[in-house]
Amino acid sequence: MLRQLALTCVAGLWLVGLLPAQAQPAQVNTISDVVARLRACWKPPSRAHLDIDITVIVSFNRAGRILGRPRVTYQSEQADDNDRLLYRIAVMEALQRCTPMPFTEAMAGATAGRPFAIRFHNRKPQPTEKRAWLTQKIL
């Protein structure tokens, strides 16, 4: 009942025009916004080893679409062939999720055709501190 009421309210607000039909992403106005948006789209491969870095160079046109082909310029030394493939696929999927990049007019003019070197990394989670008095012990 409550769920139906909530859906009805949202639908009513959408019809009235108080809610946008599709949430527009925030405009990208700085280089750090570009990097942050690309890293937010990054989903490391689950089957690959952890603690691997990959760097890709990518350029955008004024409309925020990828210009040319992204180029991988660095991958961690300890990555095997399978890890390299999985990480390259994950990077390309992140680029697909994030494009077209919603540039402001000024940012579109400033970055069109310029290469960005973006470093993606998948770090091991830091171990949590264990305290002896909080550790459960089964006797």
GROMACS .gro file of N, CA and C in nm:
model
  417
    1MET      N    1   0.082  -0.119   0.000
    1MET     CA    2   0.000   0.000   0.000
    1MET      C    3   0.087   0.126   0.000
    2LEU      N    4   0.185   0.127   0.091
    2LEU     CA    5   0.274   0.242   0.101
    2LEU      C    6   0.358   0.257  -0.025
    3ARG      N    7   0.400   0.144  -0.080
    3ARG     CA    8   0.481   0.146  -0.201
    3ARG      C    9   0.399   0.203  -0.319
    4GLN      N   10   0.272   0.163  -0.329
    4GLN     CA   11   0.187   0.214  -0.436
    4GLN      C   12   0.167   0.365  -0.422
    5LEU      N   13   0.153   0.412  -0.300
    5LEU     CA   14   0.136   0.554  -0.276
    5LEU      C   15   0.260   0.631  -0.318
    6ALA      N   16   0.377   0.578  -0.284
    6ALA     CA   17   0.502   0.643  -0.321
    6ALA      C   18   0.519   0.649  -0.473
    7LEU      N   19   0.488   0.539  -0.541
    7LEU     CA   20   0.499   0.536  -0.687
    7LEU      C   21   0.401   0.634  -0.751
    8THR      N   22   0.282   0.643  -0.694
    8THR     CA   23   0.182   0.736  -0.746
    8THR      C   24   0.228   0.880  -0.730
    9CYS      N   25   0.288   0.912  -0.615
    9CYS     CA   26   0.339   1.047  -0.590
    9CYS      C   27   0.451   1.082  -0.687
   10VAL      N   28   0.543   0.990  -0.707
   10VAL     CA   29   0.655   1.015  -0.798
   10VAL      C   30   0.604   1.033  -0.941
   11ALA      N   31   0.511   0.948  -0.982
   11ALA     CA   32   0.454   0.960  -1.117
   11ALA      C   33   0.381   1.093  -1.133
   12GLY      N   34   0.309   1.134  -1.031
   12GLY     CA   35   0.238   1.262  -1.036
   12GLY      C   36   0.334   1.380  -1.046
   13LEU      N   37   0.441   1.378  -0.968
   13LEU     CA   38   0.540   1.485  -0.975
   13LEU      C   39   0.608   1.489  -1.111
   14TRP      N   40   0.633   1.371  -1.167
   14TRP     CA   41   0.696   1.366  -1.299
   14TRP      C   42   0.604   1.426  -1.405
   15LEU      N   43   0.474   1.391  -1.397
   15LEU     CA   44   0.379   1.445  -1.494
   15LEU      C   45   0.364   1.595  -1.482
   16VAL      N   46   0.368   1.647  -1.361
   16VAL     CA   47   0.355   1.790  -1.338
   16VAL      C   48   0.480   1.864  -1.385
   17GLY      N   49   0.594   1.792  -1.387
   17GLY     CA   50   0.718   1.853  -1.431
   17GLY      C   51   0.811   1.892  -1.319
   18LEU      N   52   0.778   1.853  -1.197
   18LEU     CA   53   0.865   1.887  -1.085
   18LEU      C   54   0.986   1.795  -1.076
   19LEU      N   55   0.976   1.676  -1.133
   19LEU     CA   56   1.089   1.584  -1.139
   19LEU      C   57   1.129   1.566  -1.284
   20PRO      N   58   1.261   1.568  -1.314
   20PRO     CA   59   1.302   1.546  -1.452
   20PRO      C   60   1.275   1.402  -1.494
   21ALA      N   61   1.248   1.381  -1.621
   21ALA     CA   62   1.223   1.246  -1.671
   21ALA      C   63   1.347   1.159  -1.656
   22GLN      N   64   1.464   1.219  -1.676
   22GLN     CA   65   1.589   1.146  -1.660
   22GLN      C   66   1.685   1.241  -1.592
   23ALA      N   67   1.747   1.197  -1.485
   23ALA     CA   68   1.839   1.283  -1.412
   23ALA      C   69   1.959   1.315  -1.500
   24GLN      N   70   1.983   1.443  -1.520
   24GLN     CA   71   2.096   1.485  -1.601
   24GLN      C   72   2.223   1.482  -1.516
   25PRO      N   73   2.332   1.425  -1.570
   25PRO     CA   74   2.456   1.422  -1.493
   25PRO      C   75   2.511   1.563  -1.478
   26ALA      N   76   2.583   1.584  -1.369
   26ALA     CA   77   2.645   1.714  -1.346
   26ALA      C   78   2.744   1.742  -1.457
   27GLN      N   79   2.751   1.866  -1.497
   27GLN     CA   80   2.842   1.904  -1.605
   27GLN      C   81   2.987   1.895  -1.559
   28VAL      N   82   3.074   1.857  -1.650
   28VAL     CA   83   3.217   1.844  -1.623
   28VAL      C   84   3.282   1.975  -1.663
   29ASN      N   85   3.347   2.042  -1.565
   29ASN     CA   86   3.402   2.174  -1.590
   29ASN      C   87   3.553   2.182  -1.567
   30THR      N   88   3.614   2.082  -1.505
   30THR     CA   89   3.757   2.085  -1.480
   30THR      C   90   3.819   1.949  -1.515
   31ILE      N   91   3.951   1.949  -1.525
   31ILE     CA   92   4.022   1.824  -1.552
   31ILE      C   93   4.002   1.725  -1.438
   32SER      N   94   4.003   1.775  -1.316
   32SER     CA   95   3.981   1.684  -1.203
   32SER      C   96   3.840   1.624  -1.206
   33ASP      N   97   3.742   1.698  -1.261
   33ASP     CA   98   3.608   1.642  -1.279
   33ASP      C   99   3.609   1.527  -1.378
   34VAL      N  100   3.688   1.540  -1.484
   34VAL     CA  101   3.699   1.434  -1.585
   34VAL      C  102   3.756   1.308  -1.521
   35VAL      N  103   3.866   1.325  -1.447
   35VAL     CA  104   3.932   1.211  -1.383
   35VAL      C  105   3.840   1.148  -1.280
   36ALA      N  106   3.773   1.230  -1.199
   36ALA     CA  107   3.684   1.177  -1.096
   36ALA      C  108   3.567   1.100  -1.159
   37ARG      N  109   3.511   1.152  -1.267
   37ARG     CA  110   3.399   1.084  -1.333
   37ARG      C  111   3.444   0.950  -1.392
   38LEU      N  112   3.562   0.947  -1.454
   38LEU     CA  113   3.611   0.821  -1.511
   38LEU      C  114   3.641   0.719  -1.402
   39ARG      N  115   3.697   0.763  -1.291
   39ARG     CA  116   3.724   0.670  -1.181
   39ARG      C  117   3.596   0.622  -1.115
   40ALA      N  118   3.492   0.704  -1.117
   40ALA     CA  119   3.363   0.662  -1.061
   40ALA      C  120   3.299   0.553  -1.148
   41CYS      N  121   3.328   0.554  -1.276
   41CYS     CA  122   3.274   0.452  -1.367
   41CYS      C  123   3.355   0.323  -1.363
   42TRP      N  124   3.471   0.326  -1.302
   42TRP     CA  125   3.563   0.212  -1.298
   42TRP      C  126   3.511   0.104  -1.206
   43LYS      N  127   3.501  -0.017  -1.259
   43LYS     CA  128   3.467  -0.135  -1.181
   43LYS      C  129   3.576  -0.237  -1.207
   44PRO      N  130   3.666  -0.260  -1.110
   44PRO     CA  131   3.775  -0.354  -1.132
   44PRO      C  132   3.723  -0.494  -1.159
   45PRO      N  133   3.795  -0.570  -1.238
   45PRO     CA  134   3.751  -0.707  -1.266
   45PRO      C  135   3.755  -0.791  -1.140
   46SER      N  136   3.654  -0.871  -1.120
   46SER     CA  137   3.645  -0.949  -0.996
   46SER      C  138   3.732  -1.074  -1.000
   47ARG      N  139   3.757  -1.128  -1.119
   47ARG     CA  140   3.833  -1.253  -1.129
   47ARG      C  141   3.983  -1.231  -1.140
   48ALA      N  142   4.028  -1.108  -1.151
   48ALA     CA  143   4.171  -1.081  -1.167
   48ALA      C  144   4.238  -1.062  -1.031
   49HIS      N  145   4.369  -1.063  -1.032
   49HIS     CA  146   4.445  -1.039  -0.910
   49HIS      C  147   4.432  -0.893  -0.868
   50LEU      N  148   4.449  -0.870  -0.740
   50LEU     CA  149   4.443  -0.734  -0.688
   50LEU      C  150   4.579  -0.666  -0.699
   51ASP      N  151   4.581  -0.538  -0.670
   51ASP     CA  152   4.703  -0.458  -0.666
   51ASP      C  153   4.767  -0.445  -0.804
   52ILE      N  154   4.686  -0.419  -0.904
   52ILE     CA  155   4.734  -0.401  -1.041
   52ILE      C  156   4.691  -0.263  -1.088
   53ASP      N  157   4.782  -0.193  -1.154
   53ASP     CA  158   4.755  -0.062  -1.211
   53ASP      C  159   4.751  -0.072  -1.362
   54ILE      N  160   4.671   0.015  -1.423
   54ILE     CA  161   4.667   0.026  -1.569
   54ILE      C  162   4.644   0.173  -1.601
   55THR      N  163   4.719   0.224  -1.699
   55THR     CA  164   4.706   0.363  -1.741
   55THR      C  165   4.665   0.364  -1.887
   56VAL      N  166   4.566   0.448  -1.918
   56VAL     CA  167   4.516   0.458  -2.054
   56VAL      C  168   4.516   0.605  -2.095
   57ILE      N  169   4.549   0.630  -2.221
   57ILE     CA  170   4.542   0.765  -2.276
   57ILE      C  171   4.420   0.772  -2.365
   58VAL      N  172   4.337   0.872  -2.339
   58VAL     CA  173   4.212   0.887  -2.413
   58VAL      C  174   4.190   1.035  -2.443
   59SER      N  175   4.131   1.063  -2.558
   59SER     CA  176   4.095   1.199  -2.596
   59SER      C  177   3.946   1.206  -2.623
   60PHE      N  178   3.890   1.324  -2.607
   60PHE     CA  179   3.747   1.345  -2.629
   60PHE      C  180   3.726   1.454  -2.732
   61ASN      N  181   3.613   1.449  -2.803
   61ASN     CA  182   3.577   1.559  -2.891
   61ASN      C  183   3.492   1.658  -2.811
   62ARG      N  184   3.446   1.764  -2.877
   62ARG     CA  185   3.369   1.867  -2.807
   62ARG      C  186   3.238   1.813  -2.749
   63ALA      N  187   3.181   1.712  -2.811
   63ALA     CA  188   3.055   1.655  -2.763
   63ALA      C  189   3.076   1.558  -2.647
   64GLY      N  190   3.202   1.530  -2.610
   64GLY     CA  191   3.231   1.442  -2.498
   64GLY      C  192   3.245   1.296  -2.537
   65ARG      N  193   3.244   1.268  -2.666
   65ARG     CA  194   3.264   1.131  -2.712
   65ARG      C  195   3.413   1.102  -2.727
   66ILE      N  196   3.450   0.974  -2.722
   66ILE     CA  197   3.590   0.935  -2.734
   66ILE      C  198   3.636   0.963  -2.876
   67LEU      N  199   3.751   1.026  -2.886
   67LEU     CA  200   3.811   1.060  -3.014
   67LEU      C  201   3.922   0.960  -3.043
   68GLY      N  202   3.910   0.887  -3.150
   68GLY     CA  203   4.010   0.787  -3.183
   68GLY      C  204   3.996   0.663  -3.096
   69ARG      N  205   4.109   0.594  -3.075
   69ARG     CA  206   4.109   0.473  -2.994
   69ARG      C  207   4.188   0.497  -2.866
   70PRO      N  208   4.132   0.461  -2.750
   70PRO     CA  209   4.210   0.471  -2.625
   70PRO      C  210   4.332   0.380  -2.634
   71ARG      N  211   4.441   0.422  -2.573
   71ARG     CA  212   4.565   0.345  -2.580
   71ARG      C  213   4.616   0.316  -2.441
   72VAL      N  214   4.639   0.189  -2.411
   72VAL     CA  215   4.695   0.149  -2.282
   72VAL      C  216   4.845   0.173  -2.289
   73THR      N  217   4.896   0.252  -2.194
   73THR     CA  218   5.039   0.286  -2.195
   73THR      C  219   5.116   0.219  -2.083
   74TYR      N  220   5.045   0.168  -1.982
   74TYR     CA  221   5.114   0.104  -1.870
   74TYR      C  222   5.023   0.000  -1.807
   75GLN      N  223   5.084  -0.113  -1.771
   75GLN     CA  224   5.018  -0.213  -1.688
   75GLN      C  225   5.120  -0.266  -1.590
   76SER      N  226   5.073  -0.300  -1.471
   76SER     CA  227   5.164  -0.349  -1.367
   76SER      C  228   5.243  -0.468  -1.416
   77GLU      N  229   5.365  -0.472  -1.371
   77GLU     CA  230   5.459  -0.577  -1.410
   77GLU      C  231   5.414  -0.716  -1.365
   78GLN      N  232   5.352  -0.724  -1.248
   78GLN     CA  233   5.314  -0.854  -1.193
   78GLN      C  234   5.188  -0.913  -1.257
   79ALA      N  235   5.124  -0.839  -1.348
   79ALA     CA  236   5.002  -0.889  -1.412
   79ALA      C  237   5.038  -0.995  -1.517
   80ASP      N  238   4.964  -1.106  -1.515
   80ASP     CA  239   4.985  -1.206  -1.619
   80ASP      C  240   4.895  -1.172  -1.738
   81ASP      N  241   4.901  -1.252  -1.844
   81ASP     CA  242   4.826  -1.223  -1.966
   81ASP      C  243   4.676  -1.218  -1.941
   82ASN      N  244   4.625  -1.308  -1.858
   82ASN     CA  245   4.483  -1.309  -1.826
   82ASN      C  246   4.442  -1.181  -1.754
   83ASP      N  247   4.523  -1.138  -1.654
   83ASP     CA  248   4.494  -1.015  -1.582
   83ASP      C  249   4.496  -0.894  -1.676
   84ARG      N  250   4.594  -0.890  -1.765
   84ARG     CA  251   4.604  -0.778  -1.860
   84ARG      C  252   4.477  -0.768  -1.944
   85LEU      N  253   4.430  -0.881  -1.993
   85LEU     CA  254   4.309  -0.881  -2.074
   85LEU      C  255   4.188  -0.837  -1.994
   86LEU      N  256   4.172  -0.890  -1.872
   86LEU     CA  257   4.058  -0.854  -1.788
   86LEU      C  258   4.059  -0.705  -1.754
   87TYR      N  259   4.177  -0.649  -1.725
   87TYR     CA  260   4.187  -0.508  -1.691
   87TYR      C  261   4.161  -0.419  -1.812
   88ARG      N  262   4.208  -0.459  -1.928
   88ARG     CA  263   4.182  -0.381  -2.049
   88ARG      C  264   4.032  -0.377  -2.079
   89ILE      N  265   3.966  -0.490  -2.063
   89ILE     CA  266   3.821  -0.495  -2.085
   89ILE      C  267   3.749  -0.406  -1.983
   90ALA      N  268   3.792  -0.411  -1.857
   90ALA     CA  269   3.729  -0.328  -1.753
   90ALA      C  270   3.747  -0.179  -1.782
   91VAL      N  271   3.863  -0.140  -1.831
   91VAL     CA  272   3.887   0.001  -1.864
   91VAL      C  273   3.797   0.044  -1.980
   92MET      N  274   3.788  -0.038  -2.083
   92MET     CA  275   3.705  -0.003  -2.198
   92MET      C  276   3.557   0.005  -2.159
   93GLU      N  277   3.514  -0.083  -2.069
   93GLU     CA  278   3.376  -0.076  -2.020
   93GLU      C  279   3.353   0.051  -1.940
   94ALA      N  280   3.451   0.092  -1.859
   94ALA     CA  281   3.439   0.218  -1.783
   94ALA      C  282   3.428   0.337  -1.878
   95LEU      N  283   3.506   0.336  -1.984
   95LEU     CA  284   3.499   0.446  -2.081
   95LEU      C  285   3.362   0.448  -2.150
   96GLN      N  286   3.308   0.331  -2.180
   96GLN     CA  287   3.176   0.326  -2.242
   96GLN      C  288   3.067   0.377  -2.148
   97ARG      N  289   3.079   0.342  -2.018
   97ARG     CA  290   2.979   0.387  -1.921
   97ARG      C  291   2.982   0.539  -1.904
   98CYS      N  292   3.098   0.600  -1.917
   98CYS     CA  293   3.112   0.743  -1.886
   98CYS      C  294   3.096   0.835  -2.006
   99THR      N  295   3.088   0.781  -2.124
   99THR     CA  296   3.079   0.868  -2.239
   99THR      C  297   2.939   0.863  -2.298
  100PRO      N  298   2.891   0.971  -2.353
  100PRO     CA  299   2.962   1.096  -2.375
  100PRO      C  300   2.977   1.175  -2.245
  101MET      N  301   3.090   1.239  -2.231
  101MET     CA  302   3.123   1.319  -2.113
  101MET      C  303   3.046   1.453  -2.123
  102PRO      N  304   2.968   1.488  -2.021
  102PRO     CA  305   2.886   1.610  -2.029
  102PRO      C  306   2.968   1.737  -2.000
  103PHE      N  307   3.051   1.778  -2.096
  103PHE     CA  308   3.137   1.895  -2.080
  103PHE      C  309   3.056   2.024  -2.080
  104THR      N  310   3.102   2.121  -2.002
  104THR     CA  311   3.050   2.256  -2.016
  104THR      C  312   3.104   2.311  -2.148
  105GLU      N  313   3.049   2.421  -2.195
  105GLU     CA  314   3.093   2.477  -2.322
  105GLU      C  315   3.241   2.516  -2.317
  106ALA      N  316   3.284   2.576  -2.206
  106ALA     CA  317   3.424   2.616  -2.193
  106ALA      C  318   3.517   2.496  -2.187
  107MET      N  319   3.476   2.393  -2.113
  107MET     CA  320   3.558   2.273  -2.101
  107MET      C  321   3.565   2.198  -2.234
  108ALA      N  322   3.455   2.197  -2.309
  108ALA     CA  323   3.454   2.129  -2.438
  108ALA      C  324   3.555   2.191  -2.533
  109GLY      N  325   3.562   2.322  -2.533
  109GLY     CA  326   3.658   2.390  -2.619
  109GLY      C  327   3.801   2.371  -2.574
  110ALA      N  328   3.822   2.364  -2.444
  110ALA     CA  329   3.958   2.353  -2.391
  110ALA      C  330   4.016   2.212  -2.403
  111THR      N  331   3.931   2.110  -2.399
  111THR     CA  332   3.982   1.973  -2.395
  111THR      C  333   3.966   1.897  -2.525
  112ALA      N  334   3.897   1.950  -2.621
  112ALA     CA  335   3.873   1.877  -2.745
  112ALA      C  336   4.005   1.838  -2.811
  113GLY      N  337   4.025   1.707  -2.825
  113GLY     CA  338   4.145   1.656  -2.891
  113GLY      C  339   4.266   1.642  -2.802
  114ARG      N  340   4.262   1.691  -2.680
  114ARG     CA  341   4.377   1.682  -2.590
  114ARG      C  342   4.377   1.546  -2.520
  115PRO      N  343   4.492   1.483  -2.509
  115PRO     CA  344   4.498   1.351  -2.446
  115PRO      C  345   4.494   1.360  -2.293
  116PHE      N  346   4.423   1.266  -2.233
  116PHE     CA  347   4.418   1.250  -2.088
  116PHE      C  348   4.483   1.117  -2.055
  117ALA      N  349   4.576   1.116  -1.962
  117ALA     CA  350   4.633   0.990  -1.912
  117ALA      C  351   4.564   0.959  -1.780
  118ILE      N  352   4.484   0.855  -1.779
  118ILE     CA  353   4.404   0.818  -1.662
  118ILE      C  354   4.459   0.689  -1.605
  119ARG      N  355   4.489   0.690  -1.476
  119ARG     CA  356   4.541   0.571  -1.408
  119ARG      C  357   4.429   0.506  -1.329
  120PHE      N  358   4.403   0.381  -1.360
  120PHE     CA  359   4.305   0.302  -1.286
  120PHE      C  360   4.383   0.203  -1.201
  121HIS      N  361   4.340   0.185  -1.079
  121HIS     CA  362   4.409   0.089  -0.993
  121HIS      C  363   4.309   0.012  -0.908
  122ASN      N  364   4.353  -0.104  -0.870
  122ASN     CA  365   4.272  -0.193  -0.788
  122ASN      C  366   4.360  -0.236  -0.672
  123ARG      N  367   4.350  -0.168  -0.564
  123ARG     CA  368   4.436  -0.194  -0.448
  123ARG      C  369   4.372  -0.294  -0.355
  124LYS      N  370   4.459  -0.368  -0.287
  124LYS     CA  371   4.411  -0.459  -0.183
  124LYS      C  372   4.353  -0.376  -0.070
  125PRO      N  373   4.244  -0.419  -0.012
  125PRO     CA  374   4.191  -0.345   0.101
  125PRO      C  375   4.289  -0.350   0.218
  126GLN      N  376   4.299  -0.240   0.288
  126GLN     CA  377   4.388  -0.234   0.403
  126GLN      C  378   4.335  -0.324   0.513
  127PRO      N  379   4.424  -0.402   0.575
  127PRO     CA  380   4.377  -0.489   0.683
  127PRO      C  381   4.326  -0.406   0.799
  128THR      N  382   4.217  -0.452   0.856
  128THR     CA  383   4.163  -0.381   0.972
  128THR      C  384   4.242  -0.422   1.095
  129GLU      N  385   4.253  -0.331   1.184
  129GLU     CA  386   4.328  -0.357   1.308
  129GLU      C  387   4.252  -0.458   1.393
  130LYS      N  388   4.322  -0.555   1.441
  130LYS     CA  389   4.260  -0.653   1.530
  130LYS      C  390   4.307  -0.626   1.672
  131ARG      N  391   4.213  -0.626   1.759
  131ARG     CA  392   4.245  -0.606   1.899
  131ARG      C  393   4.221  -0.738   1.971
  132ALA      N  394   4.315  -0.777   2.051
  132ALA     CA  395   4.309  -0.907   2.118
  132ALA      C  396   4.185  -0.917   2.207
  133TRP      N  397   4.145  -0.810   2.269
  133TRP     CA  398   4.031  -0.818   2.361
  133TRP      C  399   3.898  -0.820   2.287
  134LEU      N  400   3.897  -0.792   2.156
  134LEU     CA  401   3.773  -0.796   2.079
  134LEU      C  402   3.761  -0.925   1.996
  135THR      N  403   3.869  -1.000   1.987
  135THR     CA  404   3.868  -1.122   1.908
  135THR      C  405   3.795  -1.231   1.984
  136GLN      N  406   3.699  -1.293   1.919
  136GLN     CA  407   3.626  -1.401   1.984
  136GLN      C  408   3.708  -1.526   1.979
  137LYS      N  409   3.707  -1.598   2.086
  137LYS     CA  410   3.781  -1.722   2.094
  137LYS      C  411   3.686  -1.832   2.139
  138ILE      N  412   3.683  -1.940   2.062
  138ILE     CA  413   3.599  -2.053   2.098
  138ILE      C  414   3.684  -2.151   2.179
  139LEU      N  415   3.637  -2.181   2.297
  139LEU     CA  416   3.711  -2.271   2.385
  139LEU      C  417   3.664  -2.412   2.375
   0.00000   0.00000   0.00000
